Amino acid sequence: MPTKKTDEQSKHFALVKKYYDRPLWSKARVHKAVECKWITADEYKEITGEEYTAE
């Protein structure tokens, strides 16, 4: 089921989640999406189930 964007989610949250769930993207790619400010660290946790740690 697709995730719908809410006002509280980043612009690219639904796209990143969809790519990760399919799985077209790895955790490393989702991590990069945080670095590029596509999604937040909290959204990273929501998508992957793991805490985001900056490298």
PDB file of N, CA and C in Angstrom:
ATOM      1  N   MET A   1       0.842  -1.170   0.000  1.00  0.00           N
ATOM      2  CA  MET A   1       0.000   0.000   0.000  1.00  0.00           C
ATOM      3  C   MET A   1       0.893   1.241   0.000  1.00  0.00           C
ATOM      4  N   PRO A   2       0.685   2.170  -0.900  1.00  0.00           N
ATOM      5  CA  PRO A   2       1.525   3.370  -0.967  1.00  0.00           C
ATOM      6  C   PRO A   2       1.377   4.236   0.273  1.00  0.00           C
ATOM      7  N   THR A   3       2.463   4.876   0.617  1.00  0.00           N
ATOM      8  CA  THR A   3       2.445   5.811   1.733  1.00  0.00           C
ATOM      9  C   THR A   3       2.098   7.187   1.189  1.00  0.00           C
ATOM     10  N   LYS A   4       1.126   7.834   1.813  1.00  0.00           N
ATOM     11  CA  LYS A   4       0.727   9.167   1.376  1.00  0.00           C
ATOM     12  C   LYS A   4       1.516  10.214   2.141  1.00  0.00           C
ATOM     13  N   LYS A   5       1.871  11.276   1.454  1.00  0.00           N
ATOM     14  CA  LYS A   5       2.633  12.358   2.071  1.00  0.00           C
ATOM     15  C   LYS A   5       1.726  13.166   2.989  1.00  0.00           C
ATOM     16  N   THR A   6       2.230  13.463   4.162  1.00  0.00           N
ATOM     17  CA  THR A   6       1.512  14.359   5.059  1.00  0.00           C
ATOM     18  C   THR A   6       2.310  15.650   5.160  1.00  0.00           C
ATOM     19  N   ASP A   7       1.729  16.654   5.790  1.00  0.00           N
ATOM     20  CA  ASP A   7       2.425  17.925   5.958  1.00  0.00           C
ATOM     21  C   ASP A   7       3.668  17.772   6.828  1.00  0.00           C
ATOM     22  N   GLU A   8       3.720  16.709   7.627  1.00  0.00           N
ATOM     23  CA  GLU A   8       4.828  16.499   8.534  1.00  0.00           C
ATOM     24  C   GLU A   8       5.985  15.750   7.880  1.00  0.00           C
ATOM     25  N   GLN A   9       5.778  15.185   6.714  1.00  0.00           N
ATOM     26  CA  GLN A   9       6.819  14.407   6.045  1.00  0.00           C
ATOM     27  C   GLN A   9       7.569  15.259   5.034  1.00  0.00           C
ATOM     28  N   SER A  10       8.826  14.877   4.828  1.00  0.00           N
ATOM     29  CA  SER A  10       9.643  15.542   3.823  1.00  0.00           C
ATOM     30  C   SER A  10       9.062  15.314   2.439  1.00  0.00           C
ATOM     31  N   LYS A  11       9.427  16.171   1.539  1.00  0.00           N
ATOM     32  CA  LYS A  11       8.915  16.126   0.168  1.00  0.00           C
ATOM     33  C   LYS A  11       9.151  14.761  -0.498  1.00  0.00           C
ATOM     34  N   HIS A  12      10.309  14.156  -0.239  1.00  0.00           N
ATOM     35  CA  HIS A  12      10.676  12.913  -0.921  1.00  0.00           C
ATOM     36  C   HIS A  12      10.457  11.652  -0.086  1.00  0.00           C
ATOM     37  N   PHE A  13       9.821  11.790   1.082  1.00  0.00           N
ATOM     38  CA  PHE A  13       9.654  10.635   1.976  1.00  0.00           C
ATOM     39  C   PHE A  13       8.977   9.460   1.284  1.00  0.00           C
ATOM     40  N   ALA A  14       7.844   9.680   0.654  1.00  0.00           N
ATOM     41  CA  ALA A  14       7.086   8.590   0.036  1.00  0.00           C
ATOM     42  C   ALA A  14       7.900   7.894  -1.053  1.00  0.00           C
ATOM     43  N   LEU A  15       8.639   8.657  -1.831  1.00  0.00           N
ATOM     44  CA  LEU A  15       9.458   8.090  -2.899  1.00  0.00           C
ATOM     45  C   LEU A  15      10.590   7.231  -2.326  1.00  0.00           C
ATOM     46  N   VAL A  16      11.296   7.758  -1.331  1.00  0.00           N
ATOM     47  CA  VAL A  16      12.394   7.004  -0.722  1.00  0.00           C
ATOM     48  C   VAL A  16      11.862   5.729  -0.081  1.00  0.00           C
ATOM     49  N   LYS A  17      10.745   5.818   0.630  1.00  0.00           N
ATOM     50  CA  LYS A  17      10.151   4.637   1.278  1.00  0.00           C
ATOM     51  C   LYS A  17       9.755   3.596   0.237  1.00  0.00           C
ATOM     52  N   LYS A  18       9.153   4.037  -0.841  1.00  0.00           N
ATOM     53  CA  LYS A  18       8.741   3.110  -1.896  1.00  0.00           C
ATOM     54  C   LYS A  18       9.958   2.396  -2.491  1.00  0.00           C
ATOM     55  N   TYR A  19      11.005   3.136  -2.787  1.00  0.00           N
ATOM     56  CA  TYR A  19      12.218   2.531  -3.353  1.00  0.00           C
ATOM     57  C   TYR A  19      12.858   1.552  -2.381  1.00  0.00           C
ATOM     58  N   TYR A  20      12.862   1.886  -1.087  1.00  0.00           N
ATOM     59  CA  TYR A  20      13.465   0.994  -0.089  1.00  0.00           C
ATOM     60  C   TYR A  20      12.609  -0.265   0.092  1.00  0.00           C
ATOM     61  N   ASP A  21      11.307  -0.113   0.115  1.00  0.00           N
ATOM     62  CA  ASP A  21      10.405  -1.248   0.338  1.00  0.00           C
ATOM     63  C   ASP A  21      10.386  -2.232  -0.825  1.00  0.00           C
ATOM     64  N   ARG A  22      10.719  -1.808  -2.016  1.00  0.00           N
ATOM     65  CA  ARG A  22      10.595  -2.674  -3.196  1.00  0.00           C
ATOM     66  C   ARG A  22      11.591  -3.819  -3.300  1.00  0.00           C
ATOM     67  N   PRO A  23      12.736  -3.941  -3.038  1.00  0.00           N
ATOM     68  CA  PRO A  23      13.793  -3.034  -2.613  1.00  0.00           C
ATOM     69  C   PRO A  23      14.682  -2.595  -3.765  1.00  0.00           C
ATOM     70  N   LEU A  24      14.520  -1.381  -4.166  1.00  0.00           N
ATOM     71  CA  LEU A  24      15.370  -0.803  -5.200  1.00  0.00           C
ATOM     72  C   LEU A  24      16.538  -0.043  -4.590  1.00  0.00           C
ATOM     73  N   TRP A  25      16.365   0.416  -3.343  1.00  0.00           N
ATOM     74  CA  TRP A  25      17.422   1.147  -2.647  1.00  0.00           C
ATOM     75  C   TRP A  25      17.866   0.371  -1.413  1.00  0.00           C
ATOM     76  N   SER A  26      19.152   0.442  -1.115  1.00  0.00           N
ATOM     77  CA  SER A  26      19.724  -0.157   0.091  1.00  0.00           C
ATOM     78  C   SER A  26      19.624   0.848   1.252  1.00  0.00           C
ATOM     79  N   LYS A  27      19.978   0.366   2.450  1.00  0.00           N
ATOM     80  CA  LYS A  27      20.022   1.278   3.595  1.00  0.00           C
ATOM     81  C   LYS A  27      21.051   2.375   3.360  1.00  0.00           C
ATOM     82  N   ALA A  28      22.140   2.032   2.689  1.00  0.00           N
ATOM     83  CA  ALA A  28      23.179   3.024   2.401  1.00  0.00           C
ATOM     84  C   ALA A  28      22.618   4.148   1.525  1.00  0.00           C
ATOM     85  N   ARG A  29      21.772   3.807   0.585  1.00  0.00           N
ATOM     86  CA  ARG A  29      21.181   4.834  -0.296  1.00  0.00           C
ATOM     87  C   ARG A  29      20.194   5.704   0.472  1.00  0.00           C
ATOM     88  N   VAL A  30      19.425   5.082   1.376  1.00  0.00           N
ATOM     89  CA  VAL A  30      18.499   5.854   2.207  1.00  0.00           C
ATOM     90  C   VAL A  30      19.304   6.778   3.131  1.00  0.00           C
ATOM     91  N   HIS A  31      20.429   6.286   3.635  1.00  0.00           N
ATOM     92  CA  HIS A  31      21.329   7.092   4.468  1.00  0.00           C
ATOM     93  C   HIS A  31      21.790   8.321   3.680  1.00  0.00           C
ATOM     94  N   LYS A  32      22.135   8.118   2.433  1.00  0.00           N
ATOM     95  CA  LYS A  32      22.573   9.209   1.565  1.00  0.00           C
ATOM     96  C   LYS A  32      21.436  10.225   1.362  1.00  0.00           C
ATOM     97  N   ALA A  33      20.194   9.740   1.325  1.00  0.00           N
ATOM     98  CA  ALA A  33      19.050  10.638   1.176  1.00  0.00           C
ATOM     99  C   ALA A  33      18.942  11.585   2.369  1.00  0.00           C
ATOM    100  N   VAL A  34      19.339  11.124   3.557  1.00  0.00           N
ATOM    101  CA  VAL A  34      19.361  12.006   4.729  1.00  0.00           C
ATOM    102  C   VAL A  34      20.463  13.048   4.559  1.00  0.00           C
ATOM    103  N   GLU A  35      21.637  12.602   4.144  1.00  0.00           N
ATOM    104  CA  GLU A  35      22.757  13.526   3.939  1.00  0.00           C
ATOM    105  C   GLU A  35      22.419  14.612   2.908  1.00  0.00           C
ATOM    106  N   CYS A  36      21.668  14.239   1.900  1.00  0.00           N
ATOM    107  CA  CYS A  36      21.275  15.191   0.849  1.00  0.00           C
ATOM    108  C   CYS A  36      20.033  15.997   1.217  1.00  0.00           C
ATOM    109  N   LYS A  37      19.544  15.774   2.437  1.00  0.00           N
ATOM    110  CA  LYS A  37      18.382  16.482   2.975  1.00  0.00           C
ATOM    111  C   LYS A  37      17.083  16.200   2.222  1.00  0.00           C
ATOM    112  N   TRP A  38      16.997  14.991   1.644  1.00  0.00           N
ATOM    113  CA  TRP A  38      15.745  14.556   1.025  1.00  0.00           C
ATOM    114  C   TRP A  38      14.759  14.127   2.090  1.00  0.00           C
ATOM    115  N   ILE A  39      15.274  13.484   3.156  1.00  0.00           N
ATOM    116  CA  ILE A  39      14.459  13.028   4.277  1.00  0.00           C
ATOM    117  C   ILE A  39      15.194  13.372   5.567  1.00  0.00           C
ATOM    118  N   THR A  40      14.497  13.268   6.695  1.00  0.00           N
ATOM    119  CA  THR A  40      15.104  13.554   7.988  1.00  0.00           C
ATOM    120  C   THR A  40      15.637  12.266   8.621  1.00  0.00           C
ATOM    121  N   ALA A  41      16.417  12.428   9.686  1.00  0.00           N
ATOM    122  CA  ALA A  41      16.937  11.270  10.422  1.00  0.00           C
ATOM    123  C   ALA A  41      15.788  10.468  11.032  1.00  0.00           C
ATOM    124  N   ASP A  42      14.742  11.135  11.489  1.00  0.00           N
ATOM    125  CA  ASP A  42      13.580  10.432  12.033  1.00  0.00           C
ATOM    126  C   ASP A  42      12.879   9.615  10.949  1.00  0.00           C
ATOM    127  N   GLU A  43      12.813  10.158   9.758  1.00  0.00           N
ATOM    128  CA  GLU A  43      12.199   9.423   8.642  1.00  0.00           C
ATOM    129  C   GLU A  43      13.058   8.234   8.242  1.00  0.00           C
ATOM    130  N   TYR A  44      14.383   8.386   8.339  1.00  0.00           N
ATOM    131  CA  TYR A  44      15.285   7.255   8.090  1.00  0.00           C
ATOM    132  C   TYR A  44      14.923   6.102   9.022  1.00  0.00           C
ATOM    133  N   LYS A  45      14.728   6.409  10.307  1.00  0.00           N
ATOM    134  CA  LYS A  45      14.359   5.374  11.279  1.00  0.00           C
ATOM    135  C   LYS A  45      13.013   4.762  10.927  1.00  0.00           C
ATOM    136  N   GLU A  46      12.069   5.594  10.511  1.00  0.00           N
ATOM    137  CA  GLU A  46      10.742   5.093  10.143  1.00  0.00           C
ATOM    138  C   GLU A  46      10.818   4.145   8.945  1.00  0.00           C
ATOM    139  N   ILE A  47      11.674   4.452   7.990  1.00  0.00           N
ATOM    140  CA  ILE A  47      11.802   3.645   6.782  1.00  0.00           C
ATOM    141  C   ILE A  47      12.594   2.353   7.028  1.00  0.00           C
ATOM    142  N   THR A  48      13.741   2.475   7.719  1.00  0.00           N
ATOM    143  CA  THR A  48      14.638   1.312   7.865  1.00  0.00           C
ATOM    144  C   THR A  48      14.468   0.563   9.174  1.00  0.00           C
ATOM    145  N   GLY A  49      13.895   1.216  10.181  1.00  0.00           N
ATOM    146  CA  GLY A  49      13.774   0.589  11.488  1.00  0.00           C
ATOM    147  C   GLY A  49      15.029   0.710  12.331  1.00  0.00           C
ATOM    148  N   GLU A  50      16.003   1.463  11.857  1.00  0.00           N
ATOM    149  CA  GLU A  50      17.267   1.663  12.575  1.00  0.00           C
ATOM    150  C   GLU A  50      17.513   3.147  12.802  1.00  0.00           C
ATOM    151  N   GLU A  51      18.247   3.456  13.865  1.00  0.00           N
ATOM    152  CA  GLU A  51      18.621   4.832  14.151  1.00  0.00           C
ATOM    153  C   GLU A  51      19.587   5.328  13.067  1.00  0.00           C
ATOM    154  N   TYR A  52      19.462   6.585  12.709  1.00  0.00           N
ATOM    155  CA  TYR A  52      20.381   7.213  11.782  1.00  0.00           C
ATOM    156  C   TYR A  52      21.605   7.689  12.546  1.00  0.00           C
ATOM    157  N   THR A  53      22.788   7.345  12.063  1.00  0.00           N
ATOM    158  CA  THR A  53      24.020   7.847  12.656  1.00  0.00           C
ATOM    159  C   THR A  53      24.842   8.490  11.560  1.00  0.00           C
ATOM    160  N   ALA A  54      25.265   9.713  11.798  1.00  0.00           N
ATOM    161  CA  ALA A  54      26.099  10.418  10.817  1.00  0.00           C
ATOM    162  C   ALA A  54      27.481   9.780  10.797  1.00  0.00           C
ATOM    163  N   GLU A  55      28.034   9.687   9.621  1.00  0.00           N
ATOM    164  CA  GLU A  55      29.363   9.056   9.476  1.00  0.00           C
ATOM    165  C   GLU A  55      30.443  10.081   9.366  1.00  0.00           C
TER     166      GLU A  55
END
